[in-house]
PDB file of C-alpha atoms in Angstrom:
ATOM      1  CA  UNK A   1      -6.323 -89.794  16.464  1.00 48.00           C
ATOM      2  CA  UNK A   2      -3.121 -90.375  17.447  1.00 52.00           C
ATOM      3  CA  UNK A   3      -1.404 -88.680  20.577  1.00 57.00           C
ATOM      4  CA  UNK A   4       2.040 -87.860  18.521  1.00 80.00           C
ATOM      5  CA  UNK A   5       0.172 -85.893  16.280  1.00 90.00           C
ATOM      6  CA  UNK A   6      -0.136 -82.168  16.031  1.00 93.00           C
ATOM      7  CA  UNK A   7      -3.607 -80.533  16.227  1.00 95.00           C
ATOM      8  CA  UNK A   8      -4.532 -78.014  14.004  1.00 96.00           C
ATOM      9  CA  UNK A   9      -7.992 -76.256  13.570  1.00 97.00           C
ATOM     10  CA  UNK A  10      -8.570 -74.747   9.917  1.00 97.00           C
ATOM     11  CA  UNK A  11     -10.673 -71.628   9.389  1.00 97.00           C
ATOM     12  CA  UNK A  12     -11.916 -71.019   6.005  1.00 96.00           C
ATOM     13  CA  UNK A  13     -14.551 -68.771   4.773  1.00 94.00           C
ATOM     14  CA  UNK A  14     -15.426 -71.125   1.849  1.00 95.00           C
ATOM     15  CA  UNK A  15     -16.599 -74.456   3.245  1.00 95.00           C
ATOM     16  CA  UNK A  16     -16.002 -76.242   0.011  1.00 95.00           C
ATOM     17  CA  UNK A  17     -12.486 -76.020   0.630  1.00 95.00           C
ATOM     18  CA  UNK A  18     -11.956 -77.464   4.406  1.00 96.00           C
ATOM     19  CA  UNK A  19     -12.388 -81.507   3.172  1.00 95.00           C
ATOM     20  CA  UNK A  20      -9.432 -80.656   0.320  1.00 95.00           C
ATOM     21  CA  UNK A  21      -7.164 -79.264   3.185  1.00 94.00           C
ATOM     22  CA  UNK A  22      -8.171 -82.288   5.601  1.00 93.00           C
ATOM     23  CA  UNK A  23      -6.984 -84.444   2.864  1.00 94.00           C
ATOM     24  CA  UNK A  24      -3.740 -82.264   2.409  1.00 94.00           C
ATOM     25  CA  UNK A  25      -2.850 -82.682   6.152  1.00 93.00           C
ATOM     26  CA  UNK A  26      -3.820 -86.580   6.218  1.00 92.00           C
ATOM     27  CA  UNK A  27      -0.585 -86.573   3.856  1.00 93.00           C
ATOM     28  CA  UNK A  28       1.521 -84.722   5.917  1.00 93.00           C
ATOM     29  CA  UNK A  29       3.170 -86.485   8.724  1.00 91.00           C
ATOM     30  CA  UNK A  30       2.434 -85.682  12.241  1.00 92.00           C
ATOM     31  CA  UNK A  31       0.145 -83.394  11.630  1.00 94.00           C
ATOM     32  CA  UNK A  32      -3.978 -83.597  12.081  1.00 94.00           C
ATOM     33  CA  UNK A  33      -6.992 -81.474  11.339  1.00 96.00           C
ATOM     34  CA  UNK A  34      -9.190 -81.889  14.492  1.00 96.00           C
ATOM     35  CA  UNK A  35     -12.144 -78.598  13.470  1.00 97.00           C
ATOM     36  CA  UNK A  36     -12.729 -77.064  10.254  1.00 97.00           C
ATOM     37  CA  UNK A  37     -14.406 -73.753  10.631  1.00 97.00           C
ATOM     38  CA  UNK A  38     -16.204 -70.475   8.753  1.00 96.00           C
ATOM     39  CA  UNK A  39     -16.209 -68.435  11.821  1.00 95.00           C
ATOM     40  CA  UNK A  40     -13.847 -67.598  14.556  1.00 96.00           C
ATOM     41  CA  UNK A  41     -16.459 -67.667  17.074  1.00 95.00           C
ATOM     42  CA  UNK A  42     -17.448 -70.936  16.566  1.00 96.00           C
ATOM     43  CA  UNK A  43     -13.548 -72.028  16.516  1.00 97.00           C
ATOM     44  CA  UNK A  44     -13.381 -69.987  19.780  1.00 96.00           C
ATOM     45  CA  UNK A  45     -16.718 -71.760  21.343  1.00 96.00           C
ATOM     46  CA  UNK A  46     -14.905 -75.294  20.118  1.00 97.00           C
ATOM     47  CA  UNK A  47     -11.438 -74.242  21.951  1.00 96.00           C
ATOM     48  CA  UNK A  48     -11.621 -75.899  24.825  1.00 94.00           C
ATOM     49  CA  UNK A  49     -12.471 -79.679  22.967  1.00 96.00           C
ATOM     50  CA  UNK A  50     -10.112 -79.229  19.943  1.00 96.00           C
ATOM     51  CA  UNK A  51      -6.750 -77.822  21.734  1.00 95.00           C
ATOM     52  CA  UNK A  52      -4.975 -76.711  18.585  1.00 96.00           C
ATOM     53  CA  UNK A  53      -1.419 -76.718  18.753  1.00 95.00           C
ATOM     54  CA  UNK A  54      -1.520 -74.555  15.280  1.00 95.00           C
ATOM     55  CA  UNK A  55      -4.619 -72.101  14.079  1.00 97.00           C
ATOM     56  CA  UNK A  56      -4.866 -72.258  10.351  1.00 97.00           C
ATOM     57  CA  UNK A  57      -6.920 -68.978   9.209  1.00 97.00           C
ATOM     58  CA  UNK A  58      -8.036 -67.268   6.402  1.00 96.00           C
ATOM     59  CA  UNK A  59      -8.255 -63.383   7.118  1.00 94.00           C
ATOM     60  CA  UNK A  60     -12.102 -62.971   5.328  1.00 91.00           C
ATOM     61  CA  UNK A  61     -13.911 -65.185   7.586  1.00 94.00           C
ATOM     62  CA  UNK A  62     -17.425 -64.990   8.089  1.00 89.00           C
ATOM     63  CA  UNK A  63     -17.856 -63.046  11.497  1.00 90.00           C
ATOM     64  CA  UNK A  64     -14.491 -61.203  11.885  1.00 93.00           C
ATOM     65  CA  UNK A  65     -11.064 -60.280   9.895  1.00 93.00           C
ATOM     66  CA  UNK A  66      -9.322 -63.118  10.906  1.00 93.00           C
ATOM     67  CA  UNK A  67      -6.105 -60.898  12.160  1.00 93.00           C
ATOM     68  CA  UNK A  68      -8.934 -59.592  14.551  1.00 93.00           C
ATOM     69  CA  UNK A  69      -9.557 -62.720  15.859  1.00 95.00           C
ATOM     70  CA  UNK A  70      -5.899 -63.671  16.850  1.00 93.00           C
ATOM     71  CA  UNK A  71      -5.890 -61.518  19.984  1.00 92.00           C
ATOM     72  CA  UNK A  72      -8.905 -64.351  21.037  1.00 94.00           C
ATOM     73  CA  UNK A  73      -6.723 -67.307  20.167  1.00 95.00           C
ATOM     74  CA  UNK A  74      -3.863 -65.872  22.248  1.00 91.00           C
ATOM     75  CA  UNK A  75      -6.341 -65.067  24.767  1.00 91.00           C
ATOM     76  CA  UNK A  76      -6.937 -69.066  25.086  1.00 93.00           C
ATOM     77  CA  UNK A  77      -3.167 -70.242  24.882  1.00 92.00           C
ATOM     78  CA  UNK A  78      -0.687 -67.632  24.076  1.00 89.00           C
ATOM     79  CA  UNK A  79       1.523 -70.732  23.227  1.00 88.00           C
ATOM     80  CA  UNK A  80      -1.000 -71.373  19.880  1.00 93.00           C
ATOM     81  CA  UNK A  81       0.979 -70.986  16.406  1.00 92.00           C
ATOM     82  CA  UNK A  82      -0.958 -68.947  14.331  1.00 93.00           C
ATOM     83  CA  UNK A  83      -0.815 -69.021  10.310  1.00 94.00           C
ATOM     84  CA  UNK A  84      -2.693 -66.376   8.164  1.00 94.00           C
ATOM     85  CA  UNK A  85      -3.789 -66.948   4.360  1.00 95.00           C
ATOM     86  CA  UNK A  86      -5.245 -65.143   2.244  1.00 92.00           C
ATOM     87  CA  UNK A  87      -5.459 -63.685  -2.014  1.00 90.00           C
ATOM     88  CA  UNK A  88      -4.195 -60.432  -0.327  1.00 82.00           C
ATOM     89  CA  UNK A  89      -0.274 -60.121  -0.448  1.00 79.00           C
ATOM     90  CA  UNK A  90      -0.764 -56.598   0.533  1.00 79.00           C
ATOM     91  CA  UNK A  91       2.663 -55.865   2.745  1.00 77.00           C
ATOM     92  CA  UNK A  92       0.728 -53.596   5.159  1.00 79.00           C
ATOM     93  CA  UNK A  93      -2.032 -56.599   6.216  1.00 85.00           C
ATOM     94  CA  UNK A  94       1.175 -58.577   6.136  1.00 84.00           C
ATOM     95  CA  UNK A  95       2.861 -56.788   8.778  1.00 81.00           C
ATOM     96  CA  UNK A  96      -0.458 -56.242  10.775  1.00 85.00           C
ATOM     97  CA  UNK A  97      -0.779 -59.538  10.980  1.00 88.00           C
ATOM     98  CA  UNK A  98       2.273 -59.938  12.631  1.00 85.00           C
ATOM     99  CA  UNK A  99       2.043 -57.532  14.637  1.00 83.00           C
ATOM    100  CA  UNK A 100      -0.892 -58.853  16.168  1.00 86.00           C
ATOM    101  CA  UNK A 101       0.758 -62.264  16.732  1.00 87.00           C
ATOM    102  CA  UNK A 102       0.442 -64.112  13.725  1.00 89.00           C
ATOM    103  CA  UNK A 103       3.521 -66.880  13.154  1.00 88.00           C
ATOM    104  CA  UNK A 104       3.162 -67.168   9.566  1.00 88.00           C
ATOM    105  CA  UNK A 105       1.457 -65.460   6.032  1.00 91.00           C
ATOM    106  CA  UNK A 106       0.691 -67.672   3.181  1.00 91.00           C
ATOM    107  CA  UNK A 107      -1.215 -67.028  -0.103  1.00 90.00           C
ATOM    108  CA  UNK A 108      -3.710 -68.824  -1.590  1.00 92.00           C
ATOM    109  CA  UNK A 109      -4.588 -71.370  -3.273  1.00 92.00           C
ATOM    110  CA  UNK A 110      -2.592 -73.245  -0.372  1.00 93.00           C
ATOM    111  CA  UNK A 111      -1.856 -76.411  -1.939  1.00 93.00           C
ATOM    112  CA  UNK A 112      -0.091 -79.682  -0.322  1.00 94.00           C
ATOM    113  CA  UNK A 113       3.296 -78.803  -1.023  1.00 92.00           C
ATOM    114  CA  UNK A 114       3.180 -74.884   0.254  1.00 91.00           C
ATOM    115  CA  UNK A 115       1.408 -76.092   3.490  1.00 93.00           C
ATOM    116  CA  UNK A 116       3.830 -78.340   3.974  1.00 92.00           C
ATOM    117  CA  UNK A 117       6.943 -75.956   3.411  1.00 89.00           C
ATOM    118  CA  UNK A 118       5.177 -73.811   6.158  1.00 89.00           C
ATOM    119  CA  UNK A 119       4.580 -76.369   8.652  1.00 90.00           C
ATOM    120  CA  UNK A 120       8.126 -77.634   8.449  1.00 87.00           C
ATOM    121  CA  UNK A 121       9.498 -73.992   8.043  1.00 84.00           C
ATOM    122  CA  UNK A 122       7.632 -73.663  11.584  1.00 84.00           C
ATOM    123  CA  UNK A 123       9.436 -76.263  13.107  1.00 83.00           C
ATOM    124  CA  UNK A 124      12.504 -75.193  12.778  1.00 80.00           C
ATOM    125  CA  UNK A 125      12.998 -71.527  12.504  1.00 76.00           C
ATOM    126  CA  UNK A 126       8.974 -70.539  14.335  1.00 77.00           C
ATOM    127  CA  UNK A 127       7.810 -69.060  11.419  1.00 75.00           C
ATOM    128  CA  UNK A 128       6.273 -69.374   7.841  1.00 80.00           C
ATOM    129  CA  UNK A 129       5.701 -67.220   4.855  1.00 78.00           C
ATOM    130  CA  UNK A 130       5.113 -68.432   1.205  1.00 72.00           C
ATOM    131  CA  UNK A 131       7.789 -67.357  -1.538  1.00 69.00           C
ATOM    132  CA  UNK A 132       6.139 -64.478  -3.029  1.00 68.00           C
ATOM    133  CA  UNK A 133       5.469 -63.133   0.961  1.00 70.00           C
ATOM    134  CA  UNK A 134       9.370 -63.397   1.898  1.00 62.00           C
ATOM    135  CA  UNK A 135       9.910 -61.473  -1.230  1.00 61.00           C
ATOM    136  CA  UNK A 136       7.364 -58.568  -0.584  1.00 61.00           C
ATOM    137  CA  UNK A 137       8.876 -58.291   2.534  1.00 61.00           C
ATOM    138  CA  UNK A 138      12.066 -58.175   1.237  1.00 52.00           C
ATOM    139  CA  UNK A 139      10.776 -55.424  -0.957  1.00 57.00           C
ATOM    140  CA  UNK A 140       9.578 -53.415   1.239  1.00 58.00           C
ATOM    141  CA  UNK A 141      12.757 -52.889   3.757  1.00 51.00           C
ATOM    142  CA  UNK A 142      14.841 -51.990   1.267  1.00 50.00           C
ATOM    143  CA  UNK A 143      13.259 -49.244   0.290  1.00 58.00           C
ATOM    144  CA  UNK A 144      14.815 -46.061   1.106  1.00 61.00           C
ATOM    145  CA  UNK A 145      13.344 -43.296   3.335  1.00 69.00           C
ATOM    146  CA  UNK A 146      14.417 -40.019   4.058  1.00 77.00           C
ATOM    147  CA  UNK A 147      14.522 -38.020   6.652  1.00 78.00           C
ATOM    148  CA  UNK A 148      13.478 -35.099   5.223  1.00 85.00           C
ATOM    149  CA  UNK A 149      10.434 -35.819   3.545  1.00 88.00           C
ATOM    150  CA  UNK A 150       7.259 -36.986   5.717  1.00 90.00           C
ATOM    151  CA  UNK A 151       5.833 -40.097   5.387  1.00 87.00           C
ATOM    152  CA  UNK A 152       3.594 -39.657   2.442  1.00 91.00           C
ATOM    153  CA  UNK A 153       6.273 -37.339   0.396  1.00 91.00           C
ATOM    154  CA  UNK A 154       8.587 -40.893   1.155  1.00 88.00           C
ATOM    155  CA  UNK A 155       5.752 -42.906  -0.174  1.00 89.00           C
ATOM    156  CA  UNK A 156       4.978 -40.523  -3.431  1.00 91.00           C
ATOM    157  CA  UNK A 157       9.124 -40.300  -4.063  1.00 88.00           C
ATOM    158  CA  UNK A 158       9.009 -44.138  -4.325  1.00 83.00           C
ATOM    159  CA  UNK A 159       6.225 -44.584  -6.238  1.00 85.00           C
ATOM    160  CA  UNK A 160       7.700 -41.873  -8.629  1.00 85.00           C
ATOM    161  CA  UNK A 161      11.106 -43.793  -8.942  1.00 80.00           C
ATOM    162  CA  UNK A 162       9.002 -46.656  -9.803  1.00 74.00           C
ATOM    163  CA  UNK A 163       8.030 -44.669 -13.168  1.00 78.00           C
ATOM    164  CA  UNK A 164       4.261 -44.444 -11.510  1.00 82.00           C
ATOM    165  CA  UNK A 165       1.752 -41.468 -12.917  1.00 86.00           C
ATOM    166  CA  UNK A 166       0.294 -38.655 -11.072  1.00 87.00           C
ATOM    167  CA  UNK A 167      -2.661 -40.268 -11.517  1.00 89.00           C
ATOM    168  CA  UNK A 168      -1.700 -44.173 -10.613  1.00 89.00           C
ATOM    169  CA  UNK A 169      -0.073 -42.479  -7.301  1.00 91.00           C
ATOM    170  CA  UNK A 170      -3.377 -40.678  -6.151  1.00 92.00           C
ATOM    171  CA  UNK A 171      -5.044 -44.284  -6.934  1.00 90.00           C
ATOM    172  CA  UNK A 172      -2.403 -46.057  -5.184  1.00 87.00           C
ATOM    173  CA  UNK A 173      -2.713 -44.010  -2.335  1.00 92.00           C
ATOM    174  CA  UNK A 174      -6.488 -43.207  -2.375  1.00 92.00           C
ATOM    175  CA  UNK A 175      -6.184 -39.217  -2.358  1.00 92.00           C
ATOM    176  CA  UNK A 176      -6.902 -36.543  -5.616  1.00 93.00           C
ATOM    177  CA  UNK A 177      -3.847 -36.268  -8.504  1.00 91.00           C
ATOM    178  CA  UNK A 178      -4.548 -32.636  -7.371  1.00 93.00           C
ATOM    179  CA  UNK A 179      -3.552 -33.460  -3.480  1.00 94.00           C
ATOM    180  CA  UNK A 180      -0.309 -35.639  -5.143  1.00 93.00           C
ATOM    181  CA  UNK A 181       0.749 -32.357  -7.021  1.00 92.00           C
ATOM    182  CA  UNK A 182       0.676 -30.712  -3.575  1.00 94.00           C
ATOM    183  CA  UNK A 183       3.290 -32.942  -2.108  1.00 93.00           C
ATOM    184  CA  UNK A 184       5.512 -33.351  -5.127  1.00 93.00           C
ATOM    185  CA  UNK A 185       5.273 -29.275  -5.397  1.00 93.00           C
ATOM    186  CA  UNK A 186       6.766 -29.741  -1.720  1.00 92.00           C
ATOM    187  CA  UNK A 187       9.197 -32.485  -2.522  1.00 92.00           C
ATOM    188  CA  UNK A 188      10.338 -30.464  -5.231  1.00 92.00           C
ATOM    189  CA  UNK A 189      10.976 -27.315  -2.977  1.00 91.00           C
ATOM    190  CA  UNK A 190      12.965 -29.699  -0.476  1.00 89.00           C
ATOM    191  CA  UNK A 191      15.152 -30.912  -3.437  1.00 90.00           C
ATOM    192  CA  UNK A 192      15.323 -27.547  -5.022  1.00 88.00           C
ATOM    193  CA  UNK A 193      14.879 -29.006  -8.476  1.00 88.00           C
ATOM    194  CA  UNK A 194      11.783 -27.829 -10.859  1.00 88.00           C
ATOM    195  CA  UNK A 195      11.057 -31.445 -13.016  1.00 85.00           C
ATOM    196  CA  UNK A 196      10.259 -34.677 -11.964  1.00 83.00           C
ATOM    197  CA  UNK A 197      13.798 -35.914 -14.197  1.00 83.00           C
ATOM    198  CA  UNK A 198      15.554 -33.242 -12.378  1.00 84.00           C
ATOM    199  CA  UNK A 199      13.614 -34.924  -8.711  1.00 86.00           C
ATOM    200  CA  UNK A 200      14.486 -38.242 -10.087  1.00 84.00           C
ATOM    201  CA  UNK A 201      18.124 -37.105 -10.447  1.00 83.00           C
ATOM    202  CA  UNK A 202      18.506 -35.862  -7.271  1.00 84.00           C
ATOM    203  CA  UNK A 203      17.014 -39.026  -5.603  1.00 83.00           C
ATOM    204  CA  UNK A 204      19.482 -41.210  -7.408  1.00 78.00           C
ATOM    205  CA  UNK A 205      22.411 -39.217  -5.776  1.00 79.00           C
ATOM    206  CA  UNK A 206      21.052 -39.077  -2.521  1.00 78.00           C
ATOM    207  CA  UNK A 207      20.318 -43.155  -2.837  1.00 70.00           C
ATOM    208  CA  UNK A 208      24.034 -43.736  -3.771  1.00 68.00           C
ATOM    209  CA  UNK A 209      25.078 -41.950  -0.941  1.00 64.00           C
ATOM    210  CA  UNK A 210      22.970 -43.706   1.714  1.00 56.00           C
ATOM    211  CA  UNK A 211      24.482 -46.854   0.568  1.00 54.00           C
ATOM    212  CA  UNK A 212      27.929 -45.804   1.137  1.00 51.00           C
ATOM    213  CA  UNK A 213      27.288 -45.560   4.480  1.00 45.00           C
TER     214      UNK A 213
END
């Protein structure tokens, strides 16, 4: 091993896969896989030998969700770099994960050239997400919210400008098409309109008008 290099530990719920990403970082310069793992508990028990500079984890591991286990990683050097993967591009285990201390959010499969995007990406700005994360977070902050409505109305109005069903809203949001007919019913009161093209009007003005400002 040699000194200059950085030591990462890889945790990945399918063992299959840790020999293809030890052979991804053996072309990547400066860089070294020095504990492949299925568990964070056995990374954990392994901390103290391997000294990872950067934790490599999958978030379906085989004891924990692997945004659980960051807090324990932190707990051993709060200095650690910490990159999630995952299938999920979900925005809201996105920003849990970072919330919780993760550096970076990549999606699988992670092949040579996206790992090493992310590891160079983390050199220089301290971060790393893949293409399709920076652009669901993107996504996500622009949408608009308003004051008025609560939370959920804000979610339903967005998923209603997005041309979504009664139906694909109360799936979306895991609720009854009869509890998303309550809310709209209320949405519709606050905009005093009486049709969702009349509610779809009214959001478009009210849009135009936050983005004069």
């Amino acid at each position: 091993m040699k000194n200059s290099s950085i030591r990462i530990i890889v945790l990945e719920k399918d063992s299959s896969l840790h020999s293809v990403y030890k052979n991804h970082f053996e072309d990547i310069d400066g860089y070294e896989v020095v504990g492949s793992y299925t568990s964070a508990k056995d990374a954990i028990k392994d901390y103290k030998f391997t000294k990872p500079q950067i934790v490599l984890s999958e978030i379906d591991l085989d004891d924990m969700n692997g945004v659980d286990a960051i807090k324990l990683f932190k707990k051993k050097d709060w200095e650690v770099k910490i990159i999630m993967f995952s299938e999920i591009n979900d925005f809201d285990v996105i920003k849990n994960a970072f919330k919780k201390g993760a550096n970076g959010y990549l999606t699988k499969p992670l092949t040579l050239d996206k790992l090493e995007h992310a590891l160079r990406s983390m050199e220089k700005e301290g971060a790393a997400m893949s293409n399709d994360i920076v652009k669901k977070i993107i996504s996500n902050f622009h949408r608009k919210t308003f004051a008025f409505f609560s939370e959920r109305e804000n979610q339903i109005v967005d998923f209603l400008c997005q041309g979504a069903t009664y139906k694909m809203i109360a799936k979306k949001l895991f609720v009854t098409p009869s509890a998303v007919n309550f809310h709209i019913q209320n949405i519709y009161l606050k905009l005093d309109v009486n049709s969702k093209s009349e509610a779809l009007s009214k959001i478009e003005q009210l849009q135009n008008q936050l983005e004069q400002y």
